[in-house]
GROMACS .gro file of C-alpha atoms in nm:
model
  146
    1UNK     CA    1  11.534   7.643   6.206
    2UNK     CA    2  11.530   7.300   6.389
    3UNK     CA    3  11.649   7.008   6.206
    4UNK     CA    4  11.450   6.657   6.172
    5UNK     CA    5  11.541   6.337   6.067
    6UNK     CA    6  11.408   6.270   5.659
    7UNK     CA    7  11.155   5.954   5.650
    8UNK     CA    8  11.283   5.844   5.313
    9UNK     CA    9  11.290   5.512   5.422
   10UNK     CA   10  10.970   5.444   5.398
   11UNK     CA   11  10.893   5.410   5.053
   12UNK     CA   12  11.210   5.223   4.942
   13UNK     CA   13  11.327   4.891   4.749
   14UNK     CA   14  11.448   4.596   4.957
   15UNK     CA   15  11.842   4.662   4.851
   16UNK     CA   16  11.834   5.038   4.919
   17UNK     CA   17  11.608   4.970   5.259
   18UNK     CA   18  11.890   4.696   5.356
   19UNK     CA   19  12.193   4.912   5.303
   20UNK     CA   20  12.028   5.216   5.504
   21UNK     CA   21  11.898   4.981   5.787
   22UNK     CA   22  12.213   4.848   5.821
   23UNK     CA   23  12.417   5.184   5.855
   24UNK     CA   24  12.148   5.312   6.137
   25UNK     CA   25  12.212   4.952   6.324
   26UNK     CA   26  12.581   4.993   6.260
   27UNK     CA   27  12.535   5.385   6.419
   28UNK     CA   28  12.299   5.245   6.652
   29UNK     CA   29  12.474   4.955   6.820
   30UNK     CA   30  12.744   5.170   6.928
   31UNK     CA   31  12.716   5.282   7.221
   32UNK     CA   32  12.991   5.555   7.200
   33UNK     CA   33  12.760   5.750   6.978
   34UNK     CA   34  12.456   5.829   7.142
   35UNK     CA   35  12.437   5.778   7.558
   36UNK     CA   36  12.176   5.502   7.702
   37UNK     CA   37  11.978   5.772   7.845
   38UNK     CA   38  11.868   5.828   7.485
   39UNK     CA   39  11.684   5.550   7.551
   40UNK     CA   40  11.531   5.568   7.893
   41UNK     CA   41  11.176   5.620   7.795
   42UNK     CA   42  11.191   5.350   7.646
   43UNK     CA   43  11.494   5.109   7.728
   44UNK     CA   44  11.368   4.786   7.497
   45UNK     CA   45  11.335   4.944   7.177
   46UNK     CA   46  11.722   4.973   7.071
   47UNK     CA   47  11.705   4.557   7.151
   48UNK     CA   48  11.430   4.498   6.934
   49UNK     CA   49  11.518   4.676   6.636
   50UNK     CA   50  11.911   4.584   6.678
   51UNK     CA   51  11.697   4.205   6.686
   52UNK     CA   52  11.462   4.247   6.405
   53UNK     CA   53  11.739   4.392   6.192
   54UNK     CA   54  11.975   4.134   6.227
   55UNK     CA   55  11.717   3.889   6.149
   56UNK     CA   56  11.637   4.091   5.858
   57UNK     CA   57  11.988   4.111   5.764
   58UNK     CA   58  12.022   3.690   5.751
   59UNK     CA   59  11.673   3.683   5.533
   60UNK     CA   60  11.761   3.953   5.318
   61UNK     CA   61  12.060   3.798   5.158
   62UNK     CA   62  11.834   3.430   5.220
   63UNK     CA   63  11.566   3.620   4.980
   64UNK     CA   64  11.801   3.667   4.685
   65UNK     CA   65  11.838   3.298   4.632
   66UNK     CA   66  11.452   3.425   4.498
   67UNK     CA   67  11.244   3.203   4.731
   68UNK     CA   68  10.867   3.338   4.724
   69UNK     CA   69  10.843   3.276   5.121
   70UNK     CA   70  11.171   3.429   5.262
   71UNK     CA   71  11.060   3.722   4.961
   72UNK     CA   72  10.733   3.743   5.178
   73UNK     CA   73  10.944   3.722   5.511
   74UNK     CA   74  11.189   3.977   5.404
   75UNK     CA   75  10.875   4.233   5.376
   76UNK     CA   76  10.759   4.178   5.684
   77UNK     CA   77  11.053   4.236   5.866
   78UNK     CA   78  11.126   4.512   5.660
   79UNK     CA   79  10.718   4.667   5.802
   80UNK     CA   80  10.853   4.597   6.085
   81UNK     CA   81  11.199   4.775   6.079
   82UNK     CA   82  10.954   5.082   5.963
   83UNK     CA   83  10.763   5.121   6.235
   84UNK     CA   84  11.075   5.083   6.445
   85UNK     CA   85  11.261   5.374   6.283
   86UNK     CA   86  10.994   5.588   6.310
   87UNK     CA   87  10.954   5.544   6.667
   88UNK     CA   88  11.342   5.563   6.683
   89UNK     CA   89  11.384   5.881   6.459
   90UNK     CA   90  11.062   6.055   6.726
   91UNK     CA   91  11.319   5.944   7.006
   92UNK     CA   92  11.649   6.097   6.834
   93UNK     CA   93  11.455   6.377   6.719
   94UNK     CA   94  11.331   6.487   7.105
   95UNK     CA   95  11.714   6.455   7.233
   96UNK     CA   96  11.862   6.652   6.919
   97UNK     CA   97  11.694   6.951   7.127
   98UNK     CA   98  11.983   6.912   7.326
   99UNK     CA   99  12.237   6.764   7.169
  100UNK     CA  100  12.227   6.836   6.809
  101UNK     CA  101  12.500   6.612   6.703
  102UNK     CA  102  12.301   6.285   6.768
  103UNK     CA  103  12.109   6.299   6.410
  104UNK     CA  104  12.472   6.302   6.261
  105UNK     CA  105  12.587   6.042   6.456
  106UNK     CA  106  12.252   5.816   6.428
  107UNK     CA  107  12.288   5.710   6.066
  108UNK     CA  108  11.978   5.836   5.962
  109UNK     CA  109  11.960   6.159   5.699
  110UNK     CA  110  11.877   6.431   5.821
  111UNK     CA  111  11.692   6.744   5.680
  112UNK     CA  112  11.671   7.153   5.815
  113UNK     CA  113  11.244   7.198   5.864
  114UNK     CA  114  11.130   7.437   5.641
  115UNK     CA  115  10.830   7.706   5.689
  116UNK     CA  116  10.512   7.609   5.583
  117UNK     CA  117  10.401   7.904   5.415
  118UNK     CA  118  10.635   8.158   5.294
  119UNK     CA  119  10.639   8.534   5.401
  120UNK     CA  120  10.532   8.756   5.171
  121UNK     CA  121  10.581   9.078   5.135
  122UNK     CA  122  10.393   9.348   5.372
  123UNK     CA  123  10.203   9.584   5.068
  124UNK     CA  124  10.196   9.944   5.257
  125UNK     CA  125   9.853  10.079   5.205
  126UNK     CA  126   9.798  10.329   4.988
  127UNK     CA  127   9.659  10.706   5.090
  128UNK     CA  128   9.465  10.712   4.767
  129UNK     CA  129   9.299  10.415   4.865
  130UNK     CA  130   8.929  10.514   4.914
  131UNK     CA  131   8.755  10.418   5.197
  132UNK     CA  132   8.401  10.212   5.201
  133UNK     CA  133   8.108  10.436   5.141
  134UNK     CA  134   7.815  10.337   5.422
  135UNK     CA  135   7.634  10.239   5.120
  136UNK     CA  136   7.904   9.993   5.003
  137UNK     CA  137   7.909   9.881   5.341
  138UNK     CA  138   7.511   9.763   5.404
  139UNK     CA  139   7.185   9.946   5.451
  140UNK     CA  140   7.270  10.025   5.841
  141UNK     CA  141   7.582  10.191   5.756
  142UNK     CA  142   7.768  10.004   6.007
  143UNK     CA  143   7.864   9.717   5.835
  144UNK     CA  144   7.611   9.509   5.871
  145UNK     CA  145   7.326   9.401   5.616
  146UNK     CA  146   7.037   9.369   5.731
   0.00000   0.00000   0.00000
Protein backbone atom coordinates (compact mmCIF):
# COMPACT_ATOMS: atom_id res chain seq x y z
CA UNK A 1 0.00 0.00 0.00
CA UNK A 2 1.13 3.55 -1.11
CA UNK A 3 0.68 6.30 1.24
CA UNK A 4 -1.10 9.83 0.39
CA UNK A 5 -1.22 12.92 2.01
CA UNK A 6 -4.99 13.35 4.13
CA UNK A 7 -6.98 16.57 2.70
CA UNK A 8 -8.36 17.39 6.11
CA UNK A 9 -7.65 20.77 5.60
CA UNK A 10 -10.17 21.54 3.65
CA UNK A 11 -13.10 21.66 5.67
CA UNK A 12 -11.58 23.35 8.78
CA UNK A 13 -12.11 26.49 11.22
CA UNK A 14 -9.88 29.54 10.73
CA UNK A 15 -7.70 28.68 14.14
CA UNK A 16 -7.20 24.98 13.32
CA UNK A 17 -6.57 25.97 9.34
CA UNK A 18 -3.90 28.68 10.75
CA UNK A 19 -1.99 26.39 13.04
CA UNK A 20 -1.76 23.56 10.24
CA UNK A 21 -0.84 26.14 7.46
CA UNK A 22 1.67 27.39 9.44
CA UNK A 23 3.47 24.00 10.34
CA UNK A 24 3.45 23.00 6.37
CA UNK A 25 5.10 26.70 5.69
CA UNK A 26 7.38 26.14 8.64
CA UNK A 27 8.22 22.36 6.88
CA UNK A 28 8.04 23.98 3.67
CA UNK A 29 10.39 26.94 3.85
CA UNK A 30 13.16 24.79 4.74
CA UNK A 31 14.97 23.89 2.33
CA UNK A 32 16.92 21.06 4.15
CA UNK A 33 13.76 19.03 4.07
CA UNK A 34 12.67 18.46 0.74
CA UNK A 35 15.35 19.26 -2.39
CA UNK A 36 14.34 22.19 -5.01
CA UNK A 37 13.93 19.66 -7.60
CA UNK A 38 10.69 18.89 -5.76
CA UNK A 39 9.72 21.77 -7.29
CA UNK A 40 10.93 21.87 -10.84
CA UNK A 41 7.67 21.39 -12.57
CA UNK A 42 6.71 23.97 -11.18
CA UNK A 43 9.42 26.34 -9.55
CA UNK A 44 6.85 29.44 -8.49
CA UNK A 45 4.47 27.65 -6.50
CA UNK A 46 6.59 27.17 -3.11
CA UNK A 47 6.91 31.38 -3.51
CA UNK A 48 3.40 31.90 -3.75
CA UNK A 49 2.07 29.89 -1.11
CA UNK A 50 5.21 30.71 1.32
CA UNK A 51 3.60 34.57 0.09
CA UNK A 52 -0.02 34.02 0.51
CA UNK A 53 0.60 32.34 3.84
CA UNK A 54 2.50 34.87 5.37
CA UNK A 55 0.01 37.33 4.37
CA UNK A 56 -2.50 35.14 5.80
CA UNK A 57 -0.56 34.77 8.86
CA UNK A 58 -0.50 38.95 9.49
CA UNK A 59 -4.55 38.97 8.72
CA UNK A 60 -5.30 36.11 10.69
CA UNK A 61 -4.23 37.44 14.00
CA UNK A 62 -5.56 41.22 12.28
CA UNK A 63 -9.11 39.25 12.07
CA UNK A 64 -9.38 38.50 15.79
CA UNK A 65 -9.56 42.13 16.69
CA UNK A 66 -13.26 40.89 14.96
CA UNK A 67 -13.26 43.33 12.00
CA UNK A 68 -16.04 42.10 9.40
CA UNK A 69 -13.53 43.00 6.38
CA UNK A 70 -10.13 41.47 7.47
CA UNK A 71 -12.92 38.37 8.70
CA UNK A 72 -13.84 38.41 4.88
CA UNK A 73 -10.03 38.79 3.90
CA UNK A 74 -8.90 36.10 6.16
CA UNK A 75 -11.32 33.62 4.04
CA UNK A 76 -10.10 34.43 1.04
CA UNK A 77 -6.68 33.89 1.67
CA UNK A 78 -7.48 30.96 3.47
CA UNK A 79 -9.47 29.64 -0.45
CA UNK A 80 -6.57 30.50 -1.54
CA UNK A 81 -4.04 28.61 0.72
CA UNK A 82 -6.54 25.54 -0.31
CA UNK A 83 -6.09 25.41 -3.63
CA UNK A 84 -2.38 25.84 -3.01
CA UNK A 85 -2.04 22.76 -0.78
CA UNK A 86 -3.76 20.73 -2.94
CA UNK A 87 -1.64 21.43 -5.79
CA UNK A 88 1.32 21.13 -3.28
CA UNK A 89 0.18 17.80 -1.59
CA UNK A 90 -0.33 16.34 -5.86
CA UNK A 91 3.43 17.56 -6.07
CA UNK A 92 4.73 15.81 -2.69
CA UNK A 93 2.59 13.00 -3.36
CA UNK A 94 4.33 12.22 -7.11
CA UNK A 95 8.00 12.51 -5.42
CA UNK A 96 7.00 10.28 -2.26
CA UNK A 97 7.26 7.49 -5.13
CA UNK A 98 10.72 7.93 -4.60
CA UNK A 99 11.48 9.22 -1.62
CA UNK A 100 8.98 8.25 0.89
CA UNK A 101 10.20 10.32 3.69
CA UNK A 102 9.10 13.70 2.09
CA UNK A 103 5.27 13.37 3.39
CA UNK A 104 6.91 13.12 6.94
CA UNK A 105 9.02 15.81 6.49
CA UNK A 106 6.31 18.15 4.57
CA UNK A 107 4.10 18.94 7.54
CA UNK A 108 1.14 17.71 6.11
CA UNK A 109 -0.70 14.31 7.67
CA UNK A 110 -0.41 11.71 6.02
CA UNK A 111 -2.64 8.55 5.57
CA UNK A 112 -1.78 4.57 4.14
CA UNK A 113 -4.57 4.29 0.85
CA UNK A 114 -6.85 1.79 1.52
CA UNK A 115 -8.66 -0.77 -1.05
CA UNK A 116 -11.73 0.22 -2.37
CA UNK A 117 -13.62 -2.81 -2.12
CA UNK A 118 -12.66 -5.49 0.18
CA UNK A 119 -11.81 -9.17 -0.85
CA UNK A 120 -14.10 -11.51 -0.05
CA UNK A 121 -13.91 -14.76 0.31
CA UNK A 122 -13.60 -17.23 -2.90
CA UNK A 123 -17.01 -19.73 -2.14
CA UNK A 124 -15.68 -23.19 -3.83
CA UNK A 125 -18.52 -24.47 -5.88
CA UNK A 126 -20.33 -27.09 -4.84
CA UNK A 127 -20.57 -30.74 -6.81
CA UNK A 128 -24.18 -30.97 -5.77
CA UNK A 129 -24.81 -27.88 -7.40
CA UNK A 130 -27.16 -28.73 -10.34
CA UNK A 131 -26.53 -27.52 -13.53
CA UNK A 132 -29.16 -25.35 -15.81
CA UNK A 133 -31.65 -27.53 -17.53
CA UNK A 134 -31.91 -26.26 -21.50
CA UNK A 135 -35.32 -25.44 -20.46
CA UNK A 136 -34.20 -23.15 -17.58
CA UNK A 137 -31.89 -21.80 -19.94
CA UNK A 138 -34.41 -20.46 -23.01
CA UNK A 139 -36.43 -22.14 -25.71
CA UNK A 140 -33.14 -22.69 -28.03
CA UNK A 141 -31.38 -24.50 -25.41
CA UNK A 142 -28.36 -22.51 -25.84
CA UNK A 143 -28.91 -19.80 -23.73
CA UNK A 144 -30.56 -17.63 -25.57
CA UNK A 145 -34.41 -16.64 -25.56
CA UNK A 146 -35.76 -16.15 -28.34
Amino acid sequence: MSQGILRNYRNVPPTKFHAFNQKVATALADKTRIPDSTWAANPSLLQSYLAVSAKHDAVYHESMLGSKLVIAEREVLQSQLVIYLDEIALILEMAAVHTPDILIASGFESVRDRRLHNRGRAVPATPEAPNATPAEQGEGGDGSAT
